[in-house]
Coordinates of C-alpha atoms and ligand atoms in Angstrom, one line a residue:
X1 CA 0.0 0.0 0.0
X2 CA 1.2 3.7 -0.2
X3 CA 1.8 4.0 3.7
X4 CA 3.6 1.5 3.7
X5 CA 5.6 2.9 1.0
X6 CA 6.4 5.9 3.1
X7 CA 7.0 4.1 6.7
X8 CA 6.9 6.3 8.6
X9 CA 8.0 5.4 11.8
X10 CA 6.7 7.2 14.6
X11 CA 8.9 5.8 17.2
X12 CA 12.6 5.6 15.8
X13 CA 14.5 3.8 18.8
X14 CA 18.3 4.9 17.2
X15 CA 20.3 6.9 18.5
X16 CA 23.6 8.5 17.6
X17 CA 24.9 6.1 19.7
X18 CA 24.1 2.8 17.5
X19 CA 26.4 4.5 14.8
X20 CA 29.7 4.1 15.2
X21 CA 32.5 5.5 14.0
X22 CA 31.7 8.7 11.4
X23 CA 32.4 11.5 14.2
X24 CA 32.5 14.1 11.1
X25 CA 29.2 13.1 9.7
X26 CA 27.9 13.0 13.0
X27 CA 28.7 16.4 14.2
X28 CA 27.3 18.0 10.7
X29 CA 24.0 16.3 11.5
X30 CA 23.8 16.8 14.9
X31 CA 23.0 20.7 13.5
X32 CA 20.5 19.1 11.6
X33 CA 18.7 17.4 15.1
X34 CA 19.3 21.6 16.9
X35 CA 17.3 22.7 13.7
X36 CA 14.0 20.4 14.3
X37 CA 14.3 20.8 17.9
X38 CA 13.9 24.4 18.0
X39 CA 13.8 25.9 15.0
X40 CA 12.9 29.5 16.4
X41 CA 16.2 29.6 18.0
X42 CA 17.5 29.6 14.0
X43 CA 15.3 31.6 12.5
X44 CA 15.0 34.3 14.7
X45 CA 17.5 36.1 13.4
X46 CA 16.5 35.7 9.5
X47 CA 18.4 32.6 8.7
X48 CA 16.9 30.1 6.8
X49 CA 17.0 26.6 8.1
X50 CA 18.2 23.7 5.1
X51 CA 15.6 22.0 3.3
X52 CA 17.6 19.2 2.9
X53 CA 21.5 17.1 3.1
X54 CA 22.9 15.1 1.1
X55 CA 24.4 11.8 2.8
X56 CA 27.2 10.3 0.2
X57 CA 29.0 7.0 0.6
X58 CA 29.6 3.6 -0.5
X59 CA 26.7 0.9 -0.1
X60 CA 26.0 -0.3 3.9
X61 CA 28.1 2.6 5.4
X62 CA 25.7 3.5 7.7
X63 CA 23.8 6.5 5.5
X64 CA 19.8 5.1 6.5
X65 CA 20.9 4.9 10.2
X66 CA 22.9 8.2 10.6
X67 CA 19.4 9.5 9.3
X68 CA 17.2 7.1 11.8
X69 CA 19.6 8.4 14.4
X70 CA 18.8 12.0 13.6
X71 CA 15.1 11.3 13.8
X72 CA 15.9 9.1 17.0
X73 CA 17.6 11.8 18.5
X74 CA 15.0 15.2 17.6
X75 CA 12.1 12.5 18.5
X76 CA 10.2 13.0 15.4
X77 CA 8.9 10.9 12.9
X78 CA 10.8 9.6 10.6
X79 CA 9.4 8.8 6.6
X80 CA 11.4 7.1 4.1
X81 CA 11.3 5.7 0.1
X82 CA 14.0 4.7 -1.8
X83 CA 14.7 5.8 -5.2
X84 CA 14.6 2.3 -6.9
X85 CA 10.8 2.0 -6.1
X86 CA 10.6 4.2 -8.7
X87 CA 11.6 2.7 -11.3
X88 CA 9.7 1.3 -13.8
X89 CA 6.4 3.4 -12.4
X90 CA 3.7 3.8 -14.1
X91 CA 3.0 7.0 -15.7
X92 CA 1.8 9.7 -13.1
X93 CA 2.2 7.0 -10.0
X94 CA 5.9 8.5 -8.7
X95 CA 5.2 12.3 -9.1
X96 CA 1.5 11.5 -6.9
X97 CA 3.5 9.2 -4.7
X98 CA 6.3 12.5 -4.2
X99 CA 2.7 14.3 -3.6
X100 CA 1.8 12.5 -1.3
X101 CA 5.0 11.9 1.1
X102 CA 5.6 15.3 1.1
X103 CA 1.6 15.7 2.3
X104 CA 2.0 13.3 4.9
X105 CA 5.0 14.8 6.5
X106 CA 3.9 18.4 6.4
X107 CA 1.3 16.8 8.8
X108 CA 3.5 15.2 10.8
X109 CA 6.3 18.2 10.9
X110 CA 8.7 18.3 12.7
X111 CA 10.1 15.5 10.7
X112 CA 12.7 13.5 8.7
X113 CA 12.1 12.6 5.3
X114 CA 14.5 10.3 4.0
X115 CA 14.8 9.2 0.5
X116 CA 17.7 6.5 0.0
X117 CA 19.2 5.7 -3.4
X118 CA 17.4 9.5 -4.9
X119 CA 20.2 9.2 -8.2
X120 CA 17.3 6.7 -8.9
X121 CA 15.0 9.5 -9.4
X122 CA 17.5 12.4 -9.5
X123 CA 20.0 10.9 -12.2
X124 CA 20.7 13.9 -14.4
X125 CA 17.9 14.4 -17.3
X126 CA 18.4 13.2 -20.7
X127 CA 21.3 11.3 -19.6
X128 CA 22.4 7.8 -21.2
X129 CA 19.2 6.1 -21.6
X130 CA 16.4 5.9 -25.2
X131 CA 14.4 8.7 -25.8
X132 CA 11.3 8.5 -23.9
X133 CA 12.2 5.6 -21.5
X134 CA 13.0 8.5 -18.8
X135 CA 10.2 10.2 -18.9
X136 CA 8.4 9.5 -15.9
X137 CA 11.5 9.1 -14.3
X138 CA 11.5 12.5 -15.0
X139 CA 8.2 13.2 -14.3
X140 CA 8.9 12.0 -10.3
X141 CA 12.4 14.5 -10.2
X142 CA 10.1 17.3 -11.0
X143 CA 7.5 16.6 -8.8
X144 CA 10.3 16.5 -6.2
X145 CA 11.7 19.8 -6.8
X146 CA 8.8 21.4 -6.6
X147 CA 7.9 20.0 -3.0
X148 CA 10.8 20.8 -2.0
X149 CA 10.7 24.5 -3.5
X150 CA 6.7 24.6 -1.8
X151 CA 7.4 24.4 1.4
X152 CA 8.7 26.8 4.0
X153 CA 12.0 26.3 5.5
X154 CA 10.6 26.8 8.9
X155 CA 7.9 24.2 8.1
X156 CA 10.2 21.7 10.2
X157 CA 10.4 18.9 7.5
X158 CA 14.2 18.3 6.5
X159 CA 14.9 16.1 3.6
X160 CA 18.1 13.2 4.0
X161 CA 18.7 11.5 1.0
X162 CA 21.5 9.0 0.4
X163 CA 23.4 8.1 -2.8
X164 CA 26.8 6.5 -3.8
X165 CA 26.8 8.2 -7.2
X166 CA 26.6 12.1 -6.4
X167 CA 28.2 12.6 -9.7
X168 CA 25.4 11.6 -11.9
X169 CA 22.5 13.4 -9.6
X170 CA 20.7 16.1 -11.9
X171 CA 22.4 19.5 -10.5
X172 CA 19.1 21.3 -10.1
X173 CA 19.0 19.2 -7.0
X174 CA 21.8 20.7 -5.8
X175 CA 21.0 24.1 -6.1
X176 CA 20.7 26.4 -2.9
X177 CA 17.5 25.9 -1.2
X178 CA 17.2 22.1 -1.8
X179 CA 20.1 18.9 -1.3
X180 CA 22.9 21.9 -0.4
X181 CA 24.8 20.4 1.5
X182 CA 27.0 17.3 1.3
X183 CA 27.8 15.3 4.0
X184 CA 30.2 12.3 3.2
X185 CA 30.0 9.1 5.1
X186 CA 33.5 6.9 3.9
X187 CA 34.0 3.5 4.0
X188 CA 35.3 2.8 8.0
X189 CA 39.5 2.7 8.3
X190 CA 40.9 0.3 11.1
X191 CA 40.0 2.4 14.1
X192 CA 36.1 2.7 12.6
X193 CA 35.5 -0.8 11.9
X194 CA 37.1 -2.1 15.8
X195 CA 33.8 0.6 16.8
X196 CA 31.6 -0.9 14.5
X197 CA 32.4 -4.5 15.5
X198 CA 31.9 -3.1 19.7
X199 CA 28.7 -1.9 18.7
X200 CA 27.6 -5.3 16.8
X201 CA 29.4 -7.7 19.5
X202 CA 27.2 -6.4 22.1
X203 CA 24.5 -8.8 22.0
X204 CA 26.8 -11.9 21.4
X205 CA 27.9 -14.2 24.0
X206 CA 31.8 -14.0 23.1
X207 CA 34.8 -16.1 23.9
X208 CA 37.5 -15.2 25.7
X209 CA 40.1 -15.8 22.7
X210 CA 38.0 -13.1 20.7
X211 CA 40.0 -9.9 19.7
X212 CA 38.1 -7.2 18.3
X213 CA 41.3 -5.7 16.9
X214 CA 42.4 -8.9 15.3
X215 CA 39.0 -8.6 13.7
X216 CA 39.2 -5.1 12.6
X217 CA 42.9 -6.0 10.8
X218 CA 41.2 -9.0 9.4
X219 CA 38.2 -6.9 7.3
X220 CA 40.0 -4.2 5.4
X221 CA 37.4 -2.7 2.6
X222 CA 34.6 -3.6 5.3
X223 CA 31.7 -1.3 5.3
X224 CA 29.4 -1.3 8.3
X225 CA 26.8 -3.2 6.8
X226 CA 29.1 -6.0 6.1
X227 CA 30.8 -6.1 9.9
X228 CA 27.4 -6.4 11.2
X229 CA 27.1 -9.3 8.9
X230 CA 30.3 -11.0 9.9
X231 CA 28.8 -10.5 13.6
X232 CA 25.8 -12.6 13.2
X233 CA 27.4 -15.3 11.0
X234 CA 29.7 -16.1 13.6
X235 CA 27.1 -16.5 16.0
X236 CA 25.1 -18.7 14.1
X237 CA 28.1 -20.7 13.4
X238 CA 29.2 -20.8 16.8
X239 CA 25.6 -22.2 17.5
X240 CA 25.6 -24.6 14.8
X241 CA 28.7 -26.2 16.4
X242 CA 27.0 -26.6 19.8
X243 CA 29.5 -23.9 21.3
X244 CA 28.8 -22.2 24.6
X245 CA 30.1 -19.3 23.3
X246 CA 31.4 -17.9 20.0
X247 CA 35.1 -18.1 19.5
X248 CA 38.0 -16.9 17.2
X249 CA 37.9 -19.8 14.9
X250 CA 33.7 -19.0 14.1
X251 CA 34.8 -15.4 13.5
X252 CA 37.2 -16.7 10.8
X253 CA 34.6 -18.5 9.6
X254 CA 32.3 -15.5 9.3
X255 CA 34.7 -13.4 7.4
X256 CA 35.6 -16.4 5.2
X257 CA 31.8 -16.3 4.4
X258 CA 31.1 -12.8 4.1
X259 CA 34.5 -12.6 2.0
X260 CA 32.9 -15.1 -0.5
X261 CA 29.5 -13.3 -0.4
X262 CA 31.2 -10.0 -2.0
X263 CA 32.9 -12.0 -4.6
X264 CA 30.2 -13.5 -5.5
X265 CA 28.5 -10.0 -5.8
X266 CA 30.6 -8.4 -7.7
X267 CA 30.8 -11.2 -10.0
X268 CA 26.8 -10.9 -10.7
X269 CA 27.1 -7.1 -10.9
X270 CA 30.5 -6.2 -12.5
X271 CA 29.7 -7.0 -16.4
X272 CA 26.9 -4.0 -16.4
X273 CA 29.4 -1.3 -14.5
Ligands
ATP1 P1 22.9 1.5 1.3 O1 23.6 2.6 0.6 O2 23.2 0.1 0.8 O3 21.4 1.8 1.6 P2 23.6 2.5 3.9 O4 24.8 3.3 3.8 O5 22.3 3.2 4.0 O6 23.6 1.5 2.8 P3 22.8 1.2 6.3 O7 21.6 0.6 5.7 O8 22.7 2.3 7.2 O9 23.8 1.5 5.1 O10 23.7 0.1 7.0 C1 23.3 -1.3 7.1 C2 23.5 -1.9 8.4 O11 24.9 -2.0 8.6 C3 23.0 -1.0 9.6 O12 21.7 -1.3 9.9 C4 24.0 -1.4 10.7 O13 23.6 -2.6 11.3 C5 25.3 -1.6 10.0 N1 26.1 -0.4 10.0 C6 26.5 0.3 8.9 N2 27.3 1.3 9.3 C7 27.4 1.3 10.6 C8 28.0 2.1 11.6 N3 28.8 3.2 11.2 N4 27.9 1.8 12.9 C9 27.1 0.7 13.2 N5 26.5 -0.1 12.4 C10 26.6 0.2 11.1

């Protein structure tokens, strides 16, 4: 259904806390959470609060939850689509489904709308594709700008959106008064990852042999996504073995796995890049 296209999540639980690593990107949207928790304090002296950030990084880096977190942390709702629903739309269905988030969250401002994947929609126009095949795609982008062009800055709805290919977004959406501002979320170094794996060990029952730096020299090119992976692969390892705990040796295991995974991935997805 359409609201569930948009779920909107009343209650986001994250916090800046369950991201790890990122201190940049967190303190440039921790002025984001000031602005929707009292926007008077910004306006007040004729400033004009963003309409929206840009969040760009590699795939599973942690983009979505940095922009749960800021909705965790201002306590408002938190609305999201992704770009690739898009595709492939029937003609009128993305610009009156644009229509219609941006309805919804006027309603429910203050709040975060996020929109993950937007080079989907926001890929620049008339670029490398048939004559005609964009058009709706099109059609969507437009309806986008506008919403974000109708509504007041101090209307307390902020726009994230997330891609990994800021080069090919359409540059009207990067004009002053919509996306302008870039924040850039990096794939974690050593340091990073050795957060990312506290943060995702904490529910496990671990071993005493198990050493989170080890780990975090083990998983170079690791995004977030993929140490939170390796996490949960080692425990269901561990548990398939009849272990009391998980160990070193599962861990291996894990990365082993998760190593294979991205092979295989790329494999799939490289002839087309
Ligand atoms: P995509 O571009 O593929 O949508 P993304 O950048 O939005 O990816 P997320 O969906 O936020 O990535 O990350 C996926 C999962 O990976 C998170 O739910 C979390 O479990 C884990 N993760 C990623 N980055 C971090 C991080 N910095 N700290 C803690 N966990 C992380």
């Amino acid at each position: 259904s359409k609201a569930a296209l948009f779920d909107a999540e009343n209650k986001v639980k994250i916090t800046f806390e369950d991201v790890a690593g990122l201190d940049e990107a967190k303190e440039e949207v921790k002025e984001i959470v000031d602005f929707l928790k009292n926007p008077g304090k910004f306006t007040k002296l004729g400033g004009k609060i963003p309409k929206g950030a840009l969040l760009v990084g590699p795939p599973g880096t942690g983009k979505t939850l940095l922009a749960k977190a800021v909705a965790g942390e201002a306590a408002v709702p938190f609305f999201s689509l992704s770009g690739s629903d898009f595709v492939e739309m029937f003609v009128g269905v993305g610009a009156a489904r644009v229509r219609d988030l941006f309805k919804q969250a006027k309603e429910k401002a203050p709040c975060i709308v996020f929109i993950d994947e937007i080079d989907a929609i926001g890929r620049s126009r008339g670029r490398g594709q048939l004559p005609g095949a964009n058009d709706e795609r099109e059609n969507t982008l437009n309806s986008l700008l506008v919403e974000m062009d109708g509504f007041a800055t101090d209307s307390g709805v902020i726009i994230l959106a997330a891609t990994n290919r800021p080069d090919v977004l359409d540059s009207a959406l990067l004009r002053p008064g919509r996306f302008d501002r870039q924040i850039s979320i990096d794939k974690p170094d050593i340091v990073g990852r050795e957060h990312i794996f506290k943060v995702h060990l904490k529910p496990i029952k671990l071993d005493p042999t198990v050493d989170v730096k080890k780990l975090s020299a083990q998983t170079p090119g690791f995004a977030g996504a993929e140490i939170a992976n390796v996490c949960n692969e080692a425990a269901l390892i561990a548990a398939r073995r009849d272990k009391k705990a998980v160990d070193m040796q599962d861990f291996q295991d894990a990365i082993d796995r998760v190593i294979g995974g991205l092979e295989k991935k790329n494999k799939i997805i490289s002839p087309e890049e």
